[in-house]
Amino acid sequence: MPTLLQQLQSAASPIFSAWGDPLPAWNDQTRRTADCAVDGVLLFRFNGLIPTTIGRRNIDWSGKHHQHQEWPAQLNRFFTLGSLARAWLQTGQSHYVQAARDYIEDWIASHPTPQSSATFSMQRYDNVLNLGLRMGDSQHNGWLGTLPAFMSSPIFDEAFVRCVIDSAAAQLNYLSEHPAPTINWRIANADALLLSGIRISHHPSSQVWRRVGVRLLNDAFRRQVLRDGAHMERTPGYHHWMTRVADKFVTLARHVPEIGLDLNHDIVAGLYDYAVAALRPNGAHNGIHDSQGSRITPDNDGPAPSRNAISTALQDRAAFRKSVGLPEINPPTSAFFLDAGQAYLRTDWSSDATYVTFDATTYGGGHCHLSRNTIQIHAFGKTLLPDPGWLTYEESDPASFHGKSTRAHNTLNLNGWNQSSSNPSITRYFHADARQVAKGATLPVYDICRSDYEGGYWQGNYNWGFDRMSHGIWASHCRIALFVHDLGVLVIDNMYRVPTSLPESDASIPSVEANWQLMEGDVNLDLNNRVVHTAHERGNVALHMAVIPEGAKVTMAAGIGRKEEATIRGWLPTDDGLTPASQVRIELPHMHKHYADFVTMILPFAGATPAAVKIKAQSASGIKPGWLELAHADGRCDQFAWMYRMDMMLGSCELFGGFETDASFIHIRRDSQGKVMGVTAFDGTYITPSDARRQLEWNSIAGIAHDVSVH
């Protein structure tokens, strides 16, 4: 009769043959984690690693060591076991096994399960997500995923292992009856149930766990993945987790088809498309919503993210497609995810690409931030204009609310208040590829996003939901962002607040502000010319505030207000905690008019000194077009014209020498002699010069960008 270890190893063989060794690689971090655990110290993952002494016996599993909601969760998930198992197999030193036994044994002693029944009582500091991760799933080793490794030592004797399995069975029975109803929790629960049912397949309840796990996985991936490939939470970090899970189980289903998994290959391919699009050129998560990622690309290959991290992600995508027989085609460099409401735009797939994100997110739950119409820009190896991502999940820290607030992001607000969770009413996206035109010139590649957020602005704190709202103001913020790949990003904002029949005073008239969060480091602000630019050694960005409301004030601050939420401003997450980073605020204290306009030209530049440019601009209103002219030092010129909110055609227009078009937005590029080198029209079908003699010339240099924001 096979021993218990042989039974466990035999049950795990289908997984290992499909996935390979599930334990973490042997490296300095794995050894550090294991050695700390031997000393009774766990590493709390929160903006870096915080060593936390808990001991190996009589542990306070409620997690009073830190006032942080993530700590009791991590404490009860047993993330350290994988490192201990790898250290044991690598070194043969038994103290790693003894430490693992001590932690598991102490948890079981603190959470006894009556021997007469398979009951399990969930503690207030615990939850079903912790339970599943504690047991182990496709991404986390847990108790059951490390048992075969530890059982090669006599310290994990059969009596103790049966005690572990009895406790695990009680917890899994509970989980099979109380799985999470939605989001990543439901998929993680299903993951743990299925794998646990395989890993301890000799247990009488294992068939139930496998059946429930399969049904939940099939159901959750069918319902939680949007038509555009984004996971329903619309958050890159969590999306990547769900993509890895889907990949694992598609692979397992291919090796063990009788298991009953039915994960559509096209759905998983869509998950991969979003996953790679949501990576910065350095291979890190782009920071939208509850995500974080490095803002720097290393000069040389090194620890992740490294210069080849983005190519590795593309290779993983290609490998999946090949494995399931899908065509081996590269994803587009610019992608708009209509159902998620997010545009991820890059010049190419290299680590040196310029990368722009546009956030018109349709609400996906508590991991989403109130950040509609936010943009961020990564260029020259740096996220120069970042989305802050999550700062902390701990509600007692004002940074928790601030990090998810509208004011923390590169968008507009009224009174410093938050947007609601309402979706943008209209989001449109246009793309035009480069093409050869007359005399070897090339039109640029363009992406243009237009979003209208109309959910108003509200007092109150937002954490996992906006259930603490009070007074609010209805308003509409329309943002148009044109990304000219060889130039920069033109951002056009219009804020409109609803007129009221009540008398207004300065006390009741709201303020309006536009915020720009810059990367940490030196920043120069030139108030006379209304220009701000970063001052890194090489690779920077300049923001030219071409149009701001009359009476608006421009200020800049970094790292203030950690103790008072009302004043907090200018923070970004790092591996060493939060770091101050300059935020520029353009604020009109009293919005006497019912509208306010901002036009900002954002120009990334190599080196430390911004290019000498001259910019003139005017906002659009009614049937009067807006325009911006950017004159370069060498005499070249870029000219832009648009209608208010792109709501109508420009028609016959006298700007820039005169033209006629049914487009709502155009770009004209001229050489140093003033000759037109290229013309592009957005949201239209034609553009012609007013001077008929130039019609033939324009025919050879004009391009049309069409709306592609449809399924």
XYZ file of C-alpha atoms in Angstrom:
711
model
C 0.000 0.000 0.000
C 1.491 3.378 -0.943
C 2.537 5.664 1.870
C 0.828 9.001 2.407
C 3.816 10.783 0.866
C 3.617 8.558 -2.217
C -0.100 9.281 -2.481
C 0.527 13.015 -2.331
C 3.361 12.871 -4.836
C 1.274 10.777 -7.220
C -1.665 13.189 -6.957
C 0.555 16.162 -7.652
C 2.275 14.634 -10.678
C -0.280 15.886 -13.248
C 0.248 19.411 -11.966
C 4.027 19.201 -11.947
C 4.178 17.645 -15.405
C 2.014 20.471 -16.764
C 3.486 23.392 -14.845
C 6.938 22.406 -13.714
C 8.340 22.976 -10.228
C 5.927 25.265 -8.342
C 8.350 26.314 -5.615
C 10.133 29.689 -5.822
C 13.553 29.849 -7.427
C 16.583 29.649 -5.164
C 18.002 33.165 -4.899
C 19.031 35.733 -2.302
C 15.459 36.837 -1.606
C 14.205 33.266 -1.175
C 17.012 32.515 1.259
C 16.445 35.766 3.161
C 12.739 35.003 3.507
C 13.461 31.484 4.756
C 16.208 32.558 7.179
C 13.989 35.270 8.639
C 11.212 32.728 9.137
C 13.607 30.444 11.028
C 14.255 33.399 13.359
C 10.534 33.967 13.905
C 10.478 36.960 11.572
C 8.087 37.363 8.632
C 8.520 39.931 5.881
C 5.432 42.143 5.562
C 5.005 43.115 1.903
C 3.882 46.737 1.933
C 5.733 49.224 -0.291
C 8.780 47.082 0.259
C 9.482 44.361 2.836
C 9.079 45.111 6.554
C 10.683 42.514 8.898
C 8.150 41.704 11.629
C 8.974 39.554 14.659
C 6.112 37.193 15.520
C 7.920 34.197 17.034
C 7.269 30.590 16.079
C 4.964 29.675 18.939
C 1.999 31.366 20.601
C 1.642 33.661 17.617
C -0.965 36.415 17.645
C -2.772 35.402 14.451
C -5.072 38.428 14.690
C -2.081 40.497 13.538
C -1.806 43.206 16.182
C 1.877 43.625 15.242
C 0.851 46.239 12.635
C -2.153 48.519 12.354
C -2.635 47.683 8.731
C -5.421 45.639 7.187
C -3.025 43.795 4.895
C -0.889 42.415 7.713
C -3.354 39.915 9.272
C -4.231 38.844 5.726
C -0.593 38.127 4.826
C 0.053 36.546 8.226
C -2.743 34.026 7.684
C -1.819 33.249 4.063
C 1.509 31.506 4.841
C 3.417 33.039 1.942
C 6.711 32.024 3.620
C 6.195 28.279 3.238
C 7.377 28.164 -0.378
C 10.701 29.765 0.538
C 11.150 27.396 3.489
C 10.454 24.380 1.270
C 12.913 25.556 -1.375
C 15.582 26.256 1.279
C 15.139 22.742 2.711
C 15.449 21.060 -0.672
C 18.409 23.252 -1.623
C 20.439 23.001 1.613
C 19.160 19.920 3.432
C 19.141 21.927 6.670
C 16.292 20.656 8.830
C 15.689 23.899 10.719
C 13.792 25.153 7.690
C 11.394 22.209 7.985
C 11.040 22.663 11.736
C 10.140 26.329 11.260
C 7.432 25.375 8.772
C 6.010 22.812 11.189
C 6.043 25.292 14.049
C 4.039 27.882 12.119
C 1.435 25.418 10.824
C 1.162 23.619 14.167
C 0.658 26.874 16.046
C -2.052 28.011 13.601
C -3.916 24.701 13.997
C -3.650 24.913 17.781
C -5.101 28.438 17.673
C -7.919 27.347 15.344
C -8.942 23.898 16.630
C -11.358 21.784 14.603
C -13.468 19.207 16.485
C -12.430 15.705 15.505
C -16.022 14.512 15.417
C -17.078 16.816 12.576
C -15.563 18.750 9.708
C -16.633 22.131 11.043
C -14.628 25.299 10.665
C -15.366 28.682 12.203
C -14.015 31.753 10.372
C -12.315 34.267 12.667
C -12.997 37.997 12.264
C -9.436 38.637 11.070
C -9.677 35.824 8.513
C -11.624 35.468 5.253
C -12.207 33.021 2.410
C -9.471 34.573 0.264
C -6.933 33.977 3.033
C -8.285 30.448 3.459
C -7.732 29.507 -0.163
C -4.248 31.002 -0.323
C -3.376 29.294 2.957
C -4.299 25.914 1.483
C -2.396 26.736 -1.719
C -3.435 27.387 -5.297
C -1.778 27.729 -8.698
C 0.051 30.914 -7.646
C 0.724 30.273 -3.945
C 2.277 27.170 -2.389
C 0.350 27.102 0.897
C 0.079 24.145 3.234
C -0.828 21.490 0.690
C 1.481 22.673 -2.063
C 4.541 22.286 0.177
C 3.619 19.039 1.934
C 5.445 16.727 -0.530
C 8.665 18.720 -0.083
C 8.482 18.831 3.728
C 7.479 15.163 4.042
C 10.908 14.159 2.789
C 12.024 15.116 6.316
C 11.063 13.037 9.389
C 10.004 16.290 11.090
C 6.826 16.150 9.012
C 5.893 12.705 10.340
C 2.721 10.982 9.197
C 0.795 11.813 12.388
C 1.458 15.526 11.961
C 0.672 15.446 8.258
C -2.673 13.775 8.961
C -3.370 16.548 11.482
C -2.596 19.126 8.769
C -4.851 17.358 6.276
C -7.698 17.115 8.811
C -7.549 20.859 9.443
C -7.229 21.580 5.728
C -10.234 19.383 4.958
C -12.384 21.243 7.466
C -11.383 24.563 5.926
C -11.939 23.339 2.373
C -15.370 21.991 3.250
C -16.227 25.436 4.550
C -14.818 27.073 1.422
C -16.753 24.782 -0.907
C -19.965 25.918 0.783
C -19.056 29.611 1.120
C -17.018 30.668 -1.934
C -16.743 34.382 -2.689
C -19.501 35.554 -5.049
C -17.350 37.612 -7.434
C -14.059 39.352 -8.378
C -10.612 37.804 -7.964
C -11.652 36.184 -4.684
C -14.048 33.813 -6.470
C -11.426 32.686 -8.983
C -8.816 32.289 -6.223
C -11.263 30.206 -4.160
C -12.013 27.976 -7.146
C -8.293 27.651 -7.860
C -7.605 26.480 -4.291
C -10.527 24.032 -4.217
C -9.569 22.334 -7.476
C -5.870 22.004 -6.678
C -6.521 20.891 -3.109
C -8.882 18.246 -4.437
C -6.054 16.979 -6.631
C -3.281 17.300 -4.062
C -5.095 15.272 -1.393
C -7.207 13.202 -3.741
C -7.300 10.319 -1.243
C -9.528 12.380 1.066
C -13.237 11.451 0.961
C -14.255 15.075 0.260
C -11.716 15.664 -2.525
C -14.183 14.865 -5.296
C -16.526 17.570 -3.990
C -13.737 20.147 -3.894
C -12.671 19.302 -7.438
C -16.216 19.452 -8.755
C -16.952 22.794 -7.077
C -13.597 24.211 -8.160
C -14.097 23.263 -11.808
C -17.612 24.647 -11.920
C -16.580 27.906 -10.284
C -13.575 28.373 -12.578
C -15.602 27.718 -15.734
C -18.335 30.067 -14.558
C -16.097 32.861 -13.238
C -13.883 33.189 -16.297
C -16.919 33.178 -18.561
C -18.550 36.020 -16.591
C -15.628 38.042 -15.245
C -13.654 38.602 -18.449
C -15.022 41.532 -20.451
C -15.483 41.325 -24.202
C -12.299 43.334 -24.766
C -10.202 40.918 -22.674
C -9.927 42.970 -19.471
C -10.780 41.361 -16.149
C -13.864 42.943 -14.609
C -11.865 44.788 -11.920
C -10.086 46.791 -14.649
C -6.912 46.933 -12.552
C -3.630 45.815 -14.184
C -2.093 44.201 -11.103
C -5.123 42.038 -10.360
C -5.653 41.372 -14.052
C -2.148 39.906 -14.323
C -2.949 37.552 -11.436
C -6.104 36.348 -13.175
C -4.203 35.902 -16.452
C -1.606 33.688 -14.780
C -4.359 31.580 -13.216
C -6.143 31.168 -16.558
C -2.892 30.181 -18.293
C -2.161 27.530 -15.660
C -5.567 25.903 -15.971
C -5.669 25.947 -19.755
C -2.345 24.097 -19.588
C -3.660 21.667 -16.975
C -6.820 21.015 -19.000
C -4.679 20.169 -22.018
C -2.653 17.628 -20.022
C -5.597 16.270 -18.001
C -8.715 16.822 -20.156
C -10.882 14.556 -18.002
C -10.731 17.171 -15.253
C -13.620 19.015 -16.920
C -12.206 22.517 -17.296
C -13.698 24.528 -20.145
C -11.746 27.789 -20.435
C -12.219 29.319 -23.862
C -8.840 29.915 -25.530
C -9.995 33.199 -27.025
C -10.976 34.500 -23.590
C -7.516 33.725 -22.215
C -5.897 35.227 -25.317
C -7.839 38.421 -24.598
C -6.551 38.396 -21.030
C -3.009 38.210 -22.412
C -3.627 41.100 -24.815
C -4.703 43.380 -21.973
C -1.934 42.100 -19.710
C 0.891 43.070 -22.071
C -0.769 46.372 -23.061
C -1.007 47.373 -19.390
C 2.753 47.043 -18.859
C 5.033 50.040 -18.978
C 7.985 49.738 -21.371
C 10.061 48.535 -18.407
C 7.693 45.582 -17.924
C 6.119 46.944 -14.707
C 2.423 47.476 -14.073
C 1.384 50.936 -15.202
C -0.080 52.095 -11.865
C -3.705 52.563 -12.909
C -6.064 51.960 -9.958
C -4.854 49.528 -7.272
C -1.650 48.668 -9.123
C 1.969 49.542 -8.561
C 5.101 49.249 -10.644
C 8.609 50.583 -10.927
C 8.824 53.956 -12.662
C 12.422 53.400 -13.824
C 13.948 51.214 -16.550
C 17.372 49.925 -15.447
C 20.326 50.894 -17.595
C 21.358 47.250 -17.831
C 19.660 43.909 -17.479
C 19.093 43.171 -13.812
C 16.399 42.467 -11.223
C 12.818 42.718 -12.496
C 11.660 44.825 -14.048
C 14.614 44.684 -16.402
C 15.206 46.077 -19.860
C 14.034 42.813 -21.409
C 10.951 42.429 -19.193
C 8.514 43.688 -21.822
C 9.931 41.308 -24.439
C 9.579 38.453 -21.940
C 5.903 39.333 -21.491
C 5.424 39.292 -25.251
C 7.169 35.917 -25.462
C 4.824 34.525 -22.780
C 1.843 35.750 -24.777
C 3.222 34.229 -27.970
C 3.939 30.938 -26.205
C 0.351 30.719 -24.973
C -1.088 31.423 -28.403
C 1.148 28.812 -29.975
C 0.238 26.240 -27.334
C -3.492 26.516 -28.067
C -3.159 26.824 -31.842
C -4.003 30.520 -32.208
C -2.310 32.594 -34.951
C 1.080 33.926 -33.888
C 0.413 37.625 -34.378
C 1.844 40.502 -32.374
C -0.525 42.747 -30.431
C -1.001 46.325 -31.647
C 1.255 48.908 -30.034
C -1.807 51.076 -29.354
C -4.900 49.433 -27.911
C -8.215 50.787 -26.670
C -10.175 48.482 -24.365
C -13.710 49.707 -24.850
C -15.412 47.722 -22.099
C -12.723 48.610 -19.558
C -12.624 52.212 -20.813
C -8.825 52.323 -20.969
C -6.377 53.217 -23.731
C -2.774 51.952 -23.597
C -0.690 53.619 -26.294
C 2.998 53.182 -27.123
C 5.348 54.056 -29.933
C 6.776 50.516 -30.136
C 7.405 47.417 -28.025
C 10.948 48.336 -26.969
C 11.963 49.252 -23.430
C 12.770 52.743 -24.769
C 9.249 53.408 -26.066
C 7.076 56.370 -25.193
C 3.961 55.068 -23.436
C 0.719 56.926 -22.700
C -2.314 55.708 -20.784
C -5.782 57.255 -20.819
C -8.201 56.350 -18.039
C -11.905 56.545 -18.926
C -12.542 53.473 -16.822
C -15.984 51.980 -16.529
C -16.357 51.226 -12.829
C -15.068 47.805 -11.798
C -15.462 47.837 -8.034
C -13.411 48.794 -5.000
C -10.000 48.379 -6.632
C -10.836 51.212 -9.058
C -9.843 54.783 -8.297
C -11.976 57.868 -8.899
C -9.635 58.973 -11.657
C -11.627 59.404 -14.862
C -9.778 61.170 -17.679
C -6.374 60.704 -16.043
C -3.343 60.309 -18.280
C 0.208 59.198 -17.558
C 3.338 59.313 -19.691
C 6.422 57.089 -19.645
C 9.332 58.160 -21.850
C 13.128 57.908 -21.884
C 12.990 55.023 -19.412
C 10.943 56.873 -16.786
C 7.303 57.309 -15.859
C 7.634 61.073 -15.930
C 3.943 61.814 -15.447
C 2.705 58.917 -13.312
C -0.569 57.636 -12.026
C 0.169 57.169 -8.308
C -1.434 53.729 -8.099
C -2.284 52.458 -4.629
C -0.503 54.132 -1.740
C -1.843 51.962 1.104
C -4.868 49.793 1.867
C -4.971 50.805 5.551
C -8.019 53.010 6.213
C -6.557 54.683 9.302
C -3.854 56.238 7.099
C -5.109 59.340 5.219
C -2.991 58.236 2.262
C -5.440 55.372 1.707
C -8.286 57.713 0.793
C -6.017 60.212 -0.942
C -4.415 57.626 -3.220
C -7.819 56.630 -4.599
C -9.168 60.179 -4.737
C -9.670 62.315 -7.817
C -7.326 64.987 -6.479
C -4.355 62.600 -6.466
C -4.595 62.027 -10.222
C -3.804 63.878 -13.435
C -7.332 65.118 -14.042
C -9.787 67.887 -13.012
C -12.071 68.259 -10.008
C -14.321 70.759 -8.256
C -13.536 71.864 -4.675
C -10.983 69.073 -4.418
C -13.925 66.668 -4.230
C -14.175 63.181 -5.692
C -15.831 61.921 -8.805
C -18.553 59.336 -8.220
C -18.418 55.763 -9.447
C -20.568 56.723 -12.459
C -19.150 55.707 -15.819
C -18.072 58.243 -18.452
C -21.034 58.904 -20.717
C -19.091 59.028 -23.993
C -15.617 57.699 -24.758
C -14.194 57.690 -28.266
C -10.837 56.597 -29.604
C -9.158 57.266 -32.957
C -5.958 55.830 -34.382
C -3.988 56.685 -37.513
C -0.868 54.819 -38.604
C 2.118 56.518 -40.158
C 2.219 56.499 -43.947
C 4.513 57.825 -46.590
C 3.443 61.103 -48.180
C 4.894 63.507 -50.746
C 8.685 63.734 -51.160
C 9.470 61.050 -48.609
C 7.827 62.812 -45.678
C 5.880 60.685 -43.215
C 2.734 61.500 -41.314
C 3.094 60.756 -37.599
C 1.290 57.952 -35.831
C -1.623 59.349 -33.827
C -3.894 58.247 -31.030
C -6.710 60.451 -29.827
C -8.992 59.799 -26.860
C -12.092 61.776 -25.977
C -14.004 61.114 -22.769
C -16.888 62.878 -21.055
C -17.264 62.246 -17.319
C -20.654 63.486 -16.087
C -20.984 61.952 -12.626
C -20.449 65.120 -10.600
C -18.086 65.816 -7.697
C -18.825 64.829 -4.133
C -17.661 65.322 -0.574
C -16.743 62.228 1.380
C -14.130 59.496 1.683
C -13.849 56.670 -0.791
C -12.230 53.392 0.150
C -13.683 50.067 -1.070
C -16.772 51.893 -2.215
C -18.111 55.434 -2.140
C -20.669 54.856 0.611
C -19.715 57.982 2.573
C -20.882 60.613 0.075
C -22.563 63.817 1.206
C -22.924 67.126 -0.670
C -22.182 67.153 -4.405
C -22.205 69.259 -7.565
C -23.316 68.028 -10.968
C -20.684 68.780 -13.589
C -19.278 67.477 -16.832
C -15.567 67.145 -17.557
C -14.623 66.503 -21.178
C -10.994 65.662 -21.907
C -9.453 65.237 -25.340
C -5.909 63.865 -25.480
C -4.053 63.705 -28.805
C -0.867 61.625 -28.718
C 1.376 62.571 -31.655
C 3.965 59.812 -31.413
C 6.951 61.847 -32.583
C 6.012 64.970 -30.605
C 4.013 64.656 -27.406
C 0.488 64.876 -26.037
C -1.960 67.744 -26.482
C -4.537 67.748 -23.669
C -7.730 69.807 -23.981
C -10.058 70.086 -20.969
C -13.466 71.629 -20.556
C -15.267 71.633 -17.209
C -18.936 72.598 -17.171
C -20.982 72.893 -13.978
C -24.743 73.104 -13.976
C -26.172 76.597 -13.428
C -28.330 76.969 -10.347
C -31.427 79.103 -9.827
C -30.275 79.961 -6.298
C -28.233 83.119 -5.622
C -24.516 82.369 -5.655
C -21.796 83.864 -3.489
C -18.076 83.251 -3.259
C -18.824 80.856 -0.406
C -21.076 78.688 -2.592
C -19.232 78.957 -5.909
C -16.916 75.965 -6.333
C -13.254 76.045 -7.175
C -11.935 74.128 -10.167
C -8.467 72.641 -10.317
C -6.342 70.695 -12.762
C -3.628 68.557 -11.180
C -0.446 67.131 -12.675
C 1.500 64.602 -10.619
C 5.162 64.451 -11.645
C 7.723 61.772 -10.942
C 9.888 62.157 -7.857
C 13.008 64.267 -8.399
C 13.848 67.882 -9.144
C 11.268 69.997 -10.953
C 11.527 73.507 -12.417
C 8.461 75.770 -12.502
C 8.520 78.899 -14.682
C 5.412 80.845 -13.682
C 6.084 83.689 -16.128
C 5.885 81.350 -19.106
C 3.578 78.850 -17.410
C 5.923 75.926 -18.028
C 6.945 73.159 -15.635
C 9.509 70.497 -16.438
C 11.266 67.692 -14.657
C 15.031 67.977 -14.211
C 16.502 64.482 -14.345
C 19.940 63.855 -15.821
C 18.527 62.597 -19.095
C 14.996 62.202 -20.289
C 12.342 64.601 -19.036
C 8.943 66.091 -19.727
C 7.744 69.682 -20.047
C 4.148 70.771 -19.451
C 3.201 73.977 -21.245
C 0.044 75.395 -19.668
C -1.067 77.113 -22.871
C -4.593 78.015 -21.688
C -5.791 78.263 -18.099
C -8.883 80.048 -16.730
C -8.513 83.769 -16.089
C -7.671 84.288 -12.430
C -6.308 80.775 -11.920
C -3.209 80.279 -9.777
C -0.429 77.781 -10.435
C 1.236 76.215 -7.385
C 3.482 73.235 -6.787
C 4.076 71.136 -3.688
C 5.425 67.730 -2.725
C 5.073 65.477 0.290
C 2.656 67.421 2.474
C -0.319 66.557 4.677
C 0.261 62.905 5.627
C -1.644 63.445 8.886
C -4.586 65.417 7.483
C -6.410 64.126 4.464
C -7.698 67.565 3.460
C -4.168 68.827 2.779
C -2.338 65.692 1.612
C -0.567 66.173 -1.685
C 2.380 64.983 -3.749
C 3.143 61.363 -2.779
C 4.166 58.274 -4.763
C 4.789 54.684 -3.609
C 8.259 53.120 -3.542
C 9.855 49.983 -2.115
C 10.890 52.084 0.897
C 7.467 53.561 1.628
C 5.895 56.718 0.246
C 8.142 59.365 -1.274
C 7.428 63.066 -1.910
C 6.912 63.964 -5.561
C 5.909 67.335 -6.977
C 2.289 67.889 -7.920
C 1.355 70.966 -9.953
C -2.060 72.456 -9.232
C -3.797 74.955 -11.483
C -6.668 76.292 -9.387
C -9.374 78.844 -10.025
C -10.657 79.632 -6.510
C -14.132 80.690 -7.639
C -15.634 79.326 -10.822
C -17.961 82.288 -11.470
C -18.569 81.176 -15.039
C -20.195 77.832 -15.528
C -17.325 76.554 -17.620
C -13.539 76.489 -17.406
C -11.012 75.587 -20.103
C -7.468 74.235 -19.914
C -5.128 73.477 -22.822
C -1.831 71.746 -22.010
C 0.946 70.727 -24.388
C 3.073 67.935 -22.903
C 6.472 67.461 -24.548
C 8.860 64.676 -23.489
C 12.467 65.587 -24.298
C 15.878 63.964 -24.232
C 18.635 65.462 -22.123
C 18.238 67.922 -19.268
C 17.202 71.098 -21.113
C 13.772 71.437 -22.752
C 13.600 72.544 -26.361
C 13.039 76.240 -26.986
C 9.482 76.402 -28.332
C 6.855 79.093 -28.613
C 3.245 78.186 -28.048
C 0.120 80.199 -28.722
C -3.345 78.807 -28.072
C -7.011 79.579 -27.608
C -9.806 77.388 -26.249
C -12.916 76.450 -28.228
C -16.376 77.771 -27.395
C -19.716 77.244 -29.085
C -19.104 77.323 -32.834
C -15.705 78.994 -32.408
C -12.788 76.560 -32.890
C -9.934 76.179 -30.475
C -6.396 76.129 -31.735
C -2.762 75.728 -30.718
C 0.358 76.615 -32.654
C 3.703 75.168 -31.625
C 6.716 76.887 -33.198
C 10.036 75.037 -32.964
C 13.393 76.785 -32.722
C 14.399 75.634 -36.219
C 11.320 77.202 -37.794
C 9.182 74.074 -38.054
C 5.617 74.390 -36.848
C 2.813 72.125 -35.631
C -0.723 73.524 -35.817
C -3.849 72.064 -34.260
C -7.499 73.090 -34.479
C -10.573 71.525 -32.890
C -14.229 72.165 -32.160
C -15.714 72.317 -28.676
C -15.650 68.764 -27.263
C -15.315 67.508 -30.865
C -19.095 67.861 -31.057
C -19.265 69.231 -34.620
C -17.214 69.678 -37.768
C -14.772 72.523 -38.208
C -16.365 73.320 -41.554
C -14.980 76.282 -43.452
C -12.245 77.802 -41.291
C -9.808 80.681 -41.775
C -7.198 79.354 -39.357
C -3.717 78.416 -40.627
C -4.212 79.761 -44.145
C -7.750 78.451 -44.476
C -9.258 75.013 -45.003
C -12.564 73.201 -45.179
C -13.287 69.873 -43.501
C -16.027 67.800 -41.950
C -13.535 66.719 -39.265
C -13.756 67.979 -35.692
C -9.974 68.035 -35.084
C -6.995 68.542 -37.402
C -3.202 68.677 -37.289
C -1.072 70.519 -39.853
C 2.707 70.149 -39.887
C 4.907 72.712 -41.663
C 8.612 72.775 -42.440
C 10.979 75.642 -41.630
C 9.884 77.465 -44.796
C 6.218 77.289 -43.828
C 5.395 74.654 -46.424
C 2.723 72.144 -45.428
C 4.379 68.749 -44.948
C 1.384 66.805 -43.657
C -2.277 67.189 -42.766
C -4.348 64.814 -40.639
C -8.085 65.070 -39.991
C -9.806 63.279 -37.114
C -13.461 62.252 -37.020
C -14.134 63.243 -40.628
C -13.914 62.133 -44.234
C -12.133 64.983 -46.039
C -10.033 68.112 -45.659
C -9.178 70.586 -48.421
C -7.281 73.892 -48.473
C -9.237 77.088 -49.025
C -6.862 77.908 -51.861
C -8.029 75.575 -54.636
C -4.619 75.824 -56.326
C -3.172 73.782 -53.445
C -5.743 71.009 -53.690
C -3.487 68.653 -55.635
C -0.640 69.120 -53.173
C -2.899 68.422 -50.200
C -4.239 65.273 -51.823
C -0.809 63.707 -51.435
C -0.191 64.711 -47.810
C -3.587 64.383 -46.111
C -4.552 61.509 -43.832
C -7.851 60.607 -42.173
C -8.116 59.048 -38.703
C -11.309 57.099 -38.110
C -13.135 56.249 -34.891
C -12.174 52.726 -33.830
C -13.907 52.736 -30.423
C -16.412 50.079 -31.460
C -16.547 46.304 -31.084
